[in-house]
CSV table of C-alpha atoms in Angstrom, one decimal:
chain,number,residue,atom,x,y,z
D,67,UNK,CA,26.8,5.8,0.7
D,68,UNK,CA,25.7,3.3,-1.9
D,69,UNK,CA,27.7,0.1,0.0
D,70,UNK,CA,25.8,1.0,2.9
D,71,UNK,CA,22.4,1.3,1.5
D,72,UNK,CA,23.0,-2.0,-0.2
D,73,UNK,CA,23.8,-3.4,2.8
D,74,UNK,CA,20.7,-2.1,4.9
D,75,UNK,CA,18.6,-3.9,1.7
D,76,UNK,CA,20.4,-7.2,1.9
D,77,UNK,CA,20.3,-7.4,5.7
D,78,UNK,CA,16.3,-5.8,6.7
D,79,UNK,CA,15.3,-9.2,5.8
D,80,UNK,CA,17.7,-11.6,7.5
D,81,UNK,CA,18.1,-9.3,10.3
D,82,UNK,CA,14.4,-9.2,11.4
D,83,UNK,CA,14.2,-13.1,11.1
D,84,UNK,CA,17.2,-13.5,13.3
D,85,UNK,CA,15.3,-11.5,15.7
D,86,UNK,CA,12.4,-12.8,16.1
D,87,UNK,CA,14.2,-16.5,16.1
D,88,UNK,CA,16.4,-15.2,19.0
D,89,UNK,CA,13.8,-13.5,21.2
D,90,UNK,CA,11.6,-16.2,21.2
D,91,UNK,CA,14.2,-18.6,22.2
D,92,UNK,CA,15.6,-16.2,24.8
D,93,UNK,CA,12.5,-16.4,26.1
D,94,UNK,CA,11.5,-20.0,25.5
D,95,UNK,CA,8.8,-19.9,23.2
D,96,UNK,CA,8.8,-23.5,21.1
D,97,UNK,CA,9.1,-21.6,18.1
D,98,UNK,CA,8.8,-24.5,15.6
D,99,UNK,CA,4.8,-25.5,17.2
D,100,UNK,CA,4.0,-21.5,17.3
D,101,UNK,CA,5.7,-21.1,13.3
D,102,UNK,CA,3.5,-24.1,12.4
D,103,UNK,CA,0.6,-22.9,14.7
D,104,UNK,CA,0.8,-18.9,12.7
D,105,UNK,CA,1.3,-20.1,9.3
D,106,UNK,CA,-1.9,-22.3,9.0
D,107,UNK,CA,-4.0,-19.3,8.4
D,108,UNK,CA,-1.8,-18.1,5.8
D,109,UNK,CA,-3.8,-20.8,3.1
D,110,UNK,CA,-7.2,-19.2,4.3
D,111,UNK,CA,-6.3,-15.7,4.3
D,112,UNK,CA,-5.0,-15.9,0.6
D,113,UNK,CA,-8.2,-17.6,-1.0
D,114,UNK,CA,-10.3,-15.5,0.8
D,115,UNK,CA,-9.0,-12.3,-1.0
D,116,UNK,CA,-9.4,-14.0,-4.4
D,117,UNK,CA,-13.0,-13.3,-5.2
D,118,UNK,CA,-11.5,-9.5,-4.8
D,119,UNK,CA,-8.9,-9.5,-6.3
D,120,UNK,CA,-10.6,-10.7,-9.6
D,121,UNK,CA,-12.7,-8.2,-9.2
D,122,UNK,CA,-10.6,-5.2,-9.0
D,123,UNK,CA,-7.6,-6.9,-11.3
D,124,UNK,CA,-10.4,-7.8,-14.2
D,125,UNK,CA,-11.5,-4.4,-14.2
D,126,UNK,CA,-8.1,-2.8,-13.9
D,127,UNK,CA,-7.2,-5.3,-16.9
D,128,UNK,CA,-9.9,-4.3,-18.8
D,129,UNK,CA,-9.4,-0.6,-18.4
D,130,UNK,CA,-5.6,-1.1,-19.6
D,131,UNK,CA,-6.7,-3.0,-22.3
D,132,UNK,CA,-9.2,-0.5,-23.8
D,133,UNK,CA,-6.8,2.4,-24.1
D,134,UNK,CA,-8.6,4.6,-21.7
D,135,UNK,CA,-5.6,5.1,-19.9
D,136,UNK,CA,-3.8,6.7,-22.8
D,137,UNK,CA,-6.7,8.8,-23.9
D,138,UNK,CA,-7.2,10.2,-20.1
D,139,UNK,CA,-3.1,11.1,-19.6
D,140,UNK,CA,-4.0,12.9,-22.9
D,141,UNK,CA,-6.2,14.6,-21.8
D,142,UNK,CA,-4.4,16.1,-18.6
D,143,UNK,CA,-1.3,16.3,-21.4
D,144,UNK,CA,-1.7,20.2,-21.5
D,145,UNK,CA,-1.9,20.5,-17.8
D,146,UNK,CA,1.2,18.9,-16.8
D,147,UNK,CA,3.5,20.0,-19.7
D,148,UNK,CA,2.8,23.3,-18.6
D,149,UNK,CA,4.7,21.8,-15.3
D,150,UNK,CA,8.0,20.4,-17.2
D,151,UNK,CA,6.7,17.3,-17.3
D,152,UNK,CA,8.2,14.9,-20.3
D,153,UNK,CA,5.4,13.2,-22.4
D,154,UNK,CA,7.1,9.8,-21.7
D,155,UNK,CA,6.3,10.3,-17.6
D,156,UNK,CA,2.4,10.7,-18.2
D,157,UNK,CA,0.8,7.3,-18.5
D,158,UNK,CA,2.4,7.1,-15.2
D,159,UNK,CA,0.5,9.2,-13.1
D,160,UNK,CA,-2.5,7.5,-13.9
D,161,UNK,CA,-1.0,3.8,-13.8
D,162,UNK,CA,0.7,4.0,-10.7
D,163,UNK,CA,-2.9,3.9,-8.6
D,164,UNK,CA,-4.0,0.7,-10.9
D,165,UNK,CA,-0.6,-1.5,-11.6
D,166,UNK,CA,2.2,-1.7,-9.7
D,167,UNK,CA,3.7,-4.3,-12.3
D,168,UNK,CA,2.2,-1.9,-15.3
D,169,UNK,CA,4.5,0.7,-13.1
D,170,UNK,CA,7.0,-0.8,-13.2
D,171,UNK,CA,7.0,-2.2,-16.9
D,172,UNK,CA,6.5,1.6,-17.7
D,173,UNK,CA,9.5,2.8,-15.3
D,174,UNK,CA,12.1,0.4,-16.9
D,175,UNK,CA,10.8,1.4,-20.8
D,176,UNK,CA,11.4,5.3,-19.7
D,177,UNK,CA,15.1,4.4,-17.9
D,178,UNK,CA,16.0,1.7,-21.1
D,179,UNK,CA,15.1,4.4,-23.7
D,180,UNK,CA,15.6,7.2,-22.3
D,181,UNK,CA,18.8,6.3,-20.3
D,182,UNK,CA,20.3,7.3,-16.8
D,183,UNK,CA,20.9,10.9,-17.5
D,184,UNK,CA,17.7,11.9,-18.5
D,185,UNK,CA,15.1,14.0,-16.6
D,186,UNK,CA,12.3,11.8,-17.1
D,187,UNK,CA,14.0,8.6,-15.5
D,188,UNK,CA,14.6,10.9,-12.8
D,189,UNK,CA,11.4,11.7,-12.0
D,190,UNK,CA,9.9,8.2,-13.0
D,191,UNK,CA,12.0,6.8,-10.3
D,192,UNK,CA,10.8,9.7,-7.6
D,193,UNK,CA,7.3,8.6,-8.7
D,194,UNK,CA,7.7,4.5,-8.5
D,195,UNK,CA,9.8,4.4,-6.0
D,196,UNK,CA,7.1,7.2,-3.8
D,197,UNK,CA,3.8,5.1,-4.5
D,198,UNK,CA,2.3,1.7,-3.7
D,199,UNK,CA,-0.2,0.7,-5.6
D,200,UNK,CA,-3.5,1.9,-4.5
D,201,UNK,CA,-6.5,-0.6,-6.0
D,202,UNK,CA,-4.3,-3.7,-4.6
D,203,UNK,CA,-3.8,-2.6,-1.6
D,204,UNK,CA,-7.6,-1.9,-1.0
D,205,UNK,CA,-8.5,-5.2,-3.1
D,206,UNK,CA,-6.2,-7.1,-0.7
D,207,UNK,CA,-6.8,-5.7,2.9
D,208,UNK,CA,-10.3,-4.9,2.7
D,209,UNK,CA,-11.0,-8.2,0.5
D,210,UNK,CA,-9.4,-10.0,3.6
D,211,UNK,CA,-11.5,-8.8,6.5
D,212,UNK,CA,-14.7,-8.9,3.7
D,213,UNK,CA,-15.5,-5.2,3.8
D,214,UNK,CA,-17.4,-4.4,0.8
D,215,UNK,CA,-18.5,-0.8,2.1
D,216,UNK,CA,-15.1,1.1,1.6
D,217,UNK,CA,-15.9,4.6,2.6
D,218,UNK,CA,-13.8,7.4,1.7
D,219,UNK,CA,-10.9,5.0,1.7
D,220,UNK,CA,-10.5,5.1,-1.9
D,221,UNK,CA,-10.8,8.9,-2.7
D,222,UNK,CA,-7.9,9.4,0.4
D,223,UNK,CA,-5.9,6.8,-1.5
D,224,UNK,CA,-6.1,8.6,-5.0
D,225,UNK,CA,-5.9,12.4,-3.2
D,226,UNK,CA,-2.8,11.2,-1.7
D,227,UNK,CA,-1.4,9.6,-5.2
D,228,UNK,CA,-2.5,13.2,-6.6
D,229,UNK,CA,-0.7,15.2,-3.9
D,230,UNK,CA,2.8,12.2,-4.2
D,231,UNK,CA,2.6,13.2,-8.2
D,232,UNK,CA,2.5,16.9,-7.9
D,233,UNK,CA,5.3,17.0,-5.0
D,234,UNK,CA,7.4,14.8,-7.3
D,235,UNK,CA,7.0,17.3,-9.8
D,236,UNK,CA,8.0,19.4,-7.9
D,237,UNK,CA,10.7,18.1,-6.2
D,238,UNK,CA,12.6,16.9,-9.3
D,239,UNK,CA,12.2,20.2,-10.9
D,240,UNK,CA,13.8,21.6,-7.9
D,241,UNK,CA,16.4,19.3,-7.7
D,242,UNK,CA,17.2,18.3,-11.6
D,243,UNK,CA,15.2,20.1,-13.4
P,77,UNK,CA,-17.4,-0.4,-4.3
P,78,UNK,CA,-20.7,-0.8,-6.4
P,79,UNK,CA,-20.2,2.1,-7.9
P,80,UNK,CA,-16.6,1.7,-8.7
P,81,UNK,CA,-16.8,-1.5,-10.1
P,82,UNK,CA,-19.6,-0.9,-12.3
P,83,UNK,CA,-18.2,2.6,-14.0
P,84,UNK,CA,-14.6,0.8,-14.0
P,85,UNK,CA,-16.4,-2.1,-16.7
P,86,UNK,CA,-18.7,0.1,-18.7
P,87,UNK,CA,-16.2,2.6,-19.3
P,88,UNK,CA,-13.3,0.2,-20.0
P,89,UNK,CA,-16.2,-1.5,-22.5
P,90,UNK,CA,-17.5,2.1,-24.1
P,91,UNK,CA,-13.8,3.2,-24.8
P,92,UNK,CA,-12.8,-0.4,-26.1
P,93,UNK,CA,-15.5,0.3,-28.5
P,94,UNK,CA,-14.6,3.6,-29.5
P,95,UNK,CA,-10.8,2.6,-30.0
P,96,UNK,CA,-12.0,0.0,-31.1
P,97,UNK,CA,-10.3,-2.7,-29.2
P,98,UNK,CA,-13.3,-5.0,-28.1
P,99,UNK,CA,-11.4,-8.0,-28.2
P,100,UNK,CA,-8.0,-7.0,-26.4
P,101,UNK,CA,-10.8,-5.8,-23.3
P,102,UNK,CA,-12.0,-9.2,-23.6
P,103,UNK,CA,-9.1,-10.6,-23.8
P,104,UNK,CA,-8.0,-9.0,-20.4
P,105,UNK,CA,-11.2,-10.8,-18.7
P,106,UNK,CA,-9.6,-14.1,-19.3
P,107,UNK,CA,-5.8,-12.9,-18.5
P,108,UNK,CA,-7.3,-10.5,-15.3
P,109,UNK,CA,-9.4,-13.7,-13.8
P,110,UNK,CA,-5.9,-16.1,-14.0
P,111,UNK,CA,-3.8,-13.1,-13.1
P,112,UNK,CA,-5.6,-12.7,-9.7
P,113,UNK,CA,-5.6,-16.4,-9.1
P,114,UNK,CA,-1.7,-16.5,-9.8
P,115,UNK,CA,-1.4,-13.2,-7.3
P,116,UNK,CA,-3.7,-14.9,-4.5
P,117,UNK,CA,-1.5,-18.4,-5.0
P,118,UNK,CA,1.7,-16.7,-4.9
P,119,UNK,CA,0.8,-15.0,-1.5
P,120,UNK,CA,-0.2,-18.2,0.1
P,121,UNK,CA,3.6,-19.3,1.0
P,122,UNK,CA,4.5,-15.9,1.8
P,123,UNK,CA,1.7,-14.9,3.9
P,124,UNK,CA,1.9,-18.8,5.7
P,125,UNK,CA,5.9,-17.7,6.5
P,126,UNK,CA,5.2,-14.2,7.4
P,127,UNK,CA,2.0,-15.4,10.0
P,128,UNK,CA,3.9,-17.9,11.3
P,129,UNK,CA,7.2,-15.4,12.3
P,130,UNK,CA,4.7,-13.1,13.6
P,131,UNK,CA,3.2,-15.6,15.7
P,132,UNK,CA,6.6,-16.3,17.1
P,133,UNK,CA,7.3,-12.2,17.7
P,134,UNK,CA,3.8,-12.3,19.3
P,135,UNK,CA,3.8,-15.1,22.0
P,136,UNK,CA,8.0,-13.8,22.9
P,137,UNK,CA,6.3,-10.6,23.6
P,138,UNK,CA,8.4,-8.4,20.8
P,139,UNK,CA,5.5,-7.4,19.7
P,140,UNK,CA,3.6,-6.0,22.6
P,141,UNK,CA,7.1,-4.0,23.1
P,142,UNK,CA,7.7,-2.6,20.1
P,143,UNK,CA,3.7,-1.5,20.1
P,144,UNK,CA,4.3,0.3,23.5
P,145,UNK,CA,7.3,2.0,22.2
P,146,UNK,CA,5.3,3.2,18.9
P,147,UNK,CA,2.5,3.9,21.2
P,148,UNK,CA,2.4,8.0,21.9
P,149,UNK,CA,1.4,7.7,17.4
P,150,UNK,CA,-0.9,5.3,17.4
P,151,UNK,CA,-2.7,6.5,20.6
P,152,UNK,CA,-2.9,9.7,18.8
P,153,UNK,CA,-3.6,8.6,15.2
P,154,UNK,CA,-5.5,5.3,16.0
P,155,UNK,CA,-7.4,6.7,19.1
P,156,UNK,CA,-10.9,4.6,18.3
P,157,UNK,CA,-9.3,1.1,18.9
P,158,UNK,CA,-8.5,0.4,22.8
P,159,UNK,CA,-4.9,0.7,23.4
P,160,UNK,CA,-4.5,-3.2,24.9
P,161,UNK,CA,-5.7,-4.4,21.4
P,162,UNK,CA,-3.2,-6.5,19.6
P,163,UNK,CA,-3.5,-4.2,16.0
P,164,UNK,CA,-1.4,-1.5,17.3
P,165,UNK,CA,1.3,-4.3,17.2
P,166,UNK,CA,0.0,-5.4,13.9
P,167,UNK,CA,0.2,-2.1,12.7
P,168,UNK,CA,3.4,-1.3,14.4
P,169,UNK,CA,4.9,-4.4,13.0
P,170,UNK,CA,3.6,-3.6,9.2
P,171,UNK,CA,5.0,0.1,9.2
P,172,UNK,CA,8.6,-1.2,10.2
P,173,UNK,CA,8.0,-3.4,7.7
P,174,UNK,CA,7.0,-0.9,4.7
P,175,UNK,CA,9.8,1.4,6.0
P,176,UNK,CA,12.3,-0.9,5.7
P,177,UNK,CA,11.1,-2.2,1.8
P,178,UNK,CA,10.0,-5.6,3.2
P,179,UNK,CA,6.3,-5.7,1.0
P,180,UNK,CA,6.2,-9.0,1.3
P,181,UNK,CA,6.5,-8.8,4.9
P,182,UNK,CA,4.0,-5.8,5.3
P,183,UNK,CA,1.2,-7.4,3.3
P,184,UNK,CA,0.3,-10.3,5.8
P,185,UNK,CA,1.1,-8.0,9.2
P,186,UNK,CA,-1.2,-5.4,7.7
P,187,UNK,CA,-4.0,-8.1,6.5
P,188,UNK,CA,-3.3,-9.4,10.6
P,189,UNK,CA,-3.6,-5.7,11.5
P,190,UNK,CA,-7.4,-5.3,9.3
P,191,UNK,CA,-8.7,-8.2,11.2
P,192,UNK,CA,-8.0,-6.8,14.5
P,193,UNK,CA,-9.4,-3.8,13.2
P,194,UNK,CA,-12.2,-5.4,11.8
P,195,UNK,CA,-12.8,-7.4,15.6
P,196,UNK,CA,-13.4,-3.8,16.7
P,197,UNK,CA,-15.6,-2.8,14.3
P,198,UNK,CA,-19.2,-1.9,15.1
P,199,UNK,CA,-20.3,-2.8,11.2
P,200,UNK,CA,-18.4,-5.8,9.4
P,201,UNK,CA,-19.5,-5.2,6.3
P,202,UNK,CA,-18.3,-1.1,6.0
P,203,UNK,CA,-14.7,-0.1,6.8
P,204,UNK,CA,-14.3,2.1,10.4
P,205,UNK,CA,-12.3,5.4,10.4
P,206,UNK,CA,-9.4,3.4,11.6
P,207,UNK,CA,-9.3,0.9,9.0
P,208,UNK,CA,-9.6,3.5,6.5
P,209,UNK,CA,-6.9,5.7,8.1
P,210,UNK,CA,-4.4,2.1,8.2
P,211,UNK,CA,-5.8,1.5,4.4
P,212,UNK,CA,-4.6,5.7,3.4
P,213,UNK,CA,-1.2,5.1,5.8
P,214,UNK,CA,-0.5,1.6,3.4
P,215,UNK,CA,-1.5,2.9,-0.2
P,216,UNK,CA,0.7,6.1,0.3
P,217,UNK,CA,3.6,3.4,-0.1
P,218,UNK,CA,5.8,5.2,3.3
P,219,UNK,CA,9.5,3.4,2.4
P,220,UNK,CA,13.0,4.3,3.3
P,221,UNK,CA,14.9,2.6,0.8
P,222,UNK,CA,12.9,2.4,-2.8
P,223,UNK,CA,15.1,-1.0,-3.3
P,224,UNK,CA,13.0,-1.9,-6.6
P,225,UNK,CA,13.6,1.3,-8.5
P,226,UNK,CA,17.0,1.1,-7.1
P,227,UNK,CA,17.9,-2.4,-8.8
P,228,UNK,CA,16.4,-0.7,-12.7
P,229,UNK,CA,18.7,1.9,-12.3
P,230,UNK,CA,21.7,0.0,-11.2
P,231,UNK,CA,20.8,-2.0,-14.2
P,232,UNK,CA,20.4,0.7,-16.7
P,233,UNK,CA,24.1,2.1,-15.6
P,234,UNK,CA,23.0,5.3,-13.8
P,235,UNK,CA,25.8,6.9,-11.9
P,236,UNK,CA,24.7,8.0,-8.7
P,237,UNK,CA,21.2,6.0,-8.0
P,238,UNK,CA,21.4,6.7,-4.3
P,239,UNK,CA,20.9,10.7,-5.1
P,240,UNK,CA,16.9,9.9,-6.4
P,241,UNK,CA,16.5,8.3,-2.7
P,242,UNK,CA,16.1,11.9,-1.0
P,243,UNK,CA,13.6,13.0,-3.1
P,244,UNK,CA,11.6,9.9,-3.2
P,245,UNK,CA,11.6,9.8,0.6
P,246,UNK,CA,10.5,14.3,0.9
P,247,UNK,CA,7.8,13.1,-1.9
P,248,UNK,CA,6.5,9.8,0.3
P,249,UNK,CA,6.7,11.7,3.4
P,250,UNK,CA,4.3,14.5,1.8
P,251,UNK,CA,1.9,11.8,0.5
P,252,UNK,CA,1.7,10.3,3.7
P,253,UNK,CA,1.2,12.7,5.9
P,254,UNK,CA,-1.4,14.2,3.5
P,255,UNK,CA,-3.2,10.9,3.6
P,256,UNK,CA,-3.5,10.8,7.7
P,257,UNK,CA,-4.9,14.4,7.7
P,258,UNK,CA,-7.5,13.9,4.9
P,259,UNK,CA,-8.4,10.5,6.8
P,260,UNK,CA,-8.6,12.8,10.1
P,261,UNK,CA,-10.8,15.3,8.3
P,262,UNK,CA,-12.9,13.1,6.3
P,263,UNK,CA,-14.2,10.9,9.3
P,264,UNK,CA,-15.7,13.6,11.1
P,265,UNK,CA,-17.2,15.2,7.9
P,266,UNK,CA,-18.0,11.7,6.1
P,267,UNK,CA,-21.2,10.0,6.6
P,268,UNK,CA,-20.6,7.5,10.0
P,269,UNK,CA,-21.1,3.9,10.0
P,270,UNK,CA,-25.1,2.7,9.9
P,271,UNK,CA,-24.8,1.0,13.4
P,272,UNK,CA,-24.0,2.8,16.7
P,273,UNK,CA,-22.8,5.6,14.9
P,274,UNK,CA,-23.2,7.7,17.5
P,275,UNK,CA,-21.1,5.9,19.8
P,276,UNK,CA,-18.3,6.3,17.6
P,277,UNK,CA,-19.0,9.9,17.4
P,278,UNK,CA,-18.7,10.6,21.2
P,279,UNK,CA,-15.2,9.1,20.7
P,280,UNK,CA,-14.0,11.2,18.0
P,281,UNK,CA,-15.0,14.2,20.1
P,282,UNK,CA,-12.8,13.3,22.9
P,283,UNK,CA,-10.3,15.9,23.5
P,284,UNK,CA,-7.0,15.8,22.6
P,285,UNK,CA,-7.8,12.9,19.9
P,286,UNK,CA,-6.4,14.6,16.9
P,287,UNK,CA,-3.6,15.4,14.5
């Protein structure tokens, strides 16, 4: 089971430039002019995002930095205890939406400390590994099309990172708990 | 955004002050500013590659084939763009993508993907129900294979990684699925776009249109 999802990993990305390499020579597109032709805009598109993304990363920095976090996951500490929920899992729910490094950073401290065969790393890892971070992807695809007005875009994102949390709760109590 | 932004800064600034950690939330001024840069610069080569693969899969007509297989979803979920335009490839492109753990393949097909969108869009400067349905789809993080997570575990010894897969694909699936609906609901009950709202309106009444 685990050869063969290694292998899927190691071979999506190979596998889907061989593809589009071999279908546009099959059907004799110059692939090299179009390649050159595509990747121009990809200079443009990045610097265009930057005056959002320093927007949303500052603040998301600054949040971090003033412990707000920590003082909101203790707030909802009560809450999700009373769900099975190990102390070491909460800054997560709240950092997932912000940081995907921070997530990350977080993830690895709870599955070094913690090690493989505790609950927490399980449910850490159902958590990551269910989520994408939320503020960067809004940052970077609205930023690029220069949307300022967002909507209800944002409050779908974090309902949805709200419902993901609560069925990984559930879930891992179901299954390891 | 306005709003976001500015409660995001005072409270980060309030709290500092309370926990008194002033200078680490000014620090993280300086660090967020040259953090974004380095993000921004680090997509440039990426997004360049990924554009220029894409532009290959367009004009060898991949990608108008795999949009018309994907097409009985997005006519469904997507049903305010025409079907002809070139974002339900996009988007078809940039969910294969996700699914399969290529992020840094999905970031420039979905930005490619927003500005097709955004060439349909009635107001450029607010988001339409479809860009904020592709914008719910991308942030509930849809993958197959959670490779990342994967590697820390490998790393940390664990036994049997492969068993957290399951769950982490019931829990994404839920997310997702959640955010569609609640960008299905939200756009008829959500304050339209200022200019030809209307218009749009008419469309989302259409039968058969939804869910």
């Amino acid at each position: 089971m685990i050869k063969i999802l290694n292998l899927i990993s190691l071979w999506a990305l190979p596998f889907l430039i061989l593809l589009i390499l071999f279908v546009g020579m099959i059907k004799k597109v110059p692939i090299y002019e179009e390649f050159t032709n595509g990747a121009k805009d990809g200079f443009k598109v990045a610097v265009n995002i930057i005056p959002y993304l320093v927007a949303i990363i500052v603040a998301i920095s600054m949040l971090r930095a003033s412990g707000a976090i920590e003082m909101l996951s203790d707030c909802i500490a009560p809450l999700l205890k009373s769900w099975n929920m190990p102390a070491d899992v909460l800054p997560l729910t709240i950092v997932r939406s912000l940081s995907g490094s921070a997530a990350l950073g977080v993830f690895s401290d709870i599955a070094n400390s913690l090690g493989p065969d505790s609950y927490a790393t399980k449910l850490a890892a159902v958590m990551v590994g269910s989520s994408e971070t939320t503020f960067y992807v809004l940052a970077v695809y609205f930023g690029a099309v220069k949307i300022s007005k967002i909507r209800y875009a944002l409050l779908v994102g974090l309902l949805a990172d709200l419902v993901g949390i609560i069925s990984a709760v559930w879930v891992c109590n179901l299954m390891f708990g | 955004m306005n709003y976001i932004f500015f409660f995001l800064i005072v409270i980060s600034i309030v709290i500092g002050a309370i926990n008194g950690k002033l200078q680490e939330v000014c620090n993280a001024v300086m660090s967020g500013a040259e953090l974004s840069v380095k993000v921004a610069f680090s997509l440039i080569g990426i997004m360049a590659f990924w554009l220029g693969m894409m532009k290959i899969a367009q004009k060898s007509g991949m990608i108008d084939f795999l949009s018309k297989i994907l097409k009985p979803v997005t006519k469904i979920l997507f049903n305010e763009i025409p079907p002809q335009s070139p974002a339900v490839g996009d988007i078809a492109m940039n969910f294969t993508a996700n699914a399969f753990g290529l992020s840094n393949a999905a970031t420039p097909f979905g930005i490619k993907a927003m500005e097709e969108l955004q060439k349909e869009n009635k107001d450029k400067t607010s988001a339409s129900n479809s860009m904020c349905l592709f914008l719910g789809m991308n942030t509930a993080g849809f993958q197959l294979i959670p490779t990342t997570v994967l590697a820390v575990l490998i790393s940390i010894g664990y036994k049997n990684p492969t068993e957290i897969i399951a769950p982490t694909l019931l829990v994404t699936i839920i997310a997702f699925t959640f955010a569609v609906v609640l960008s299905k609901v939200l756009q008829r009950i959500w304050k339209g776009q200022t200019i030809n709202s209307s218009l749009t309106d008419g469309e989302n009444n259409r039968p058969g249109g939804e869910e």
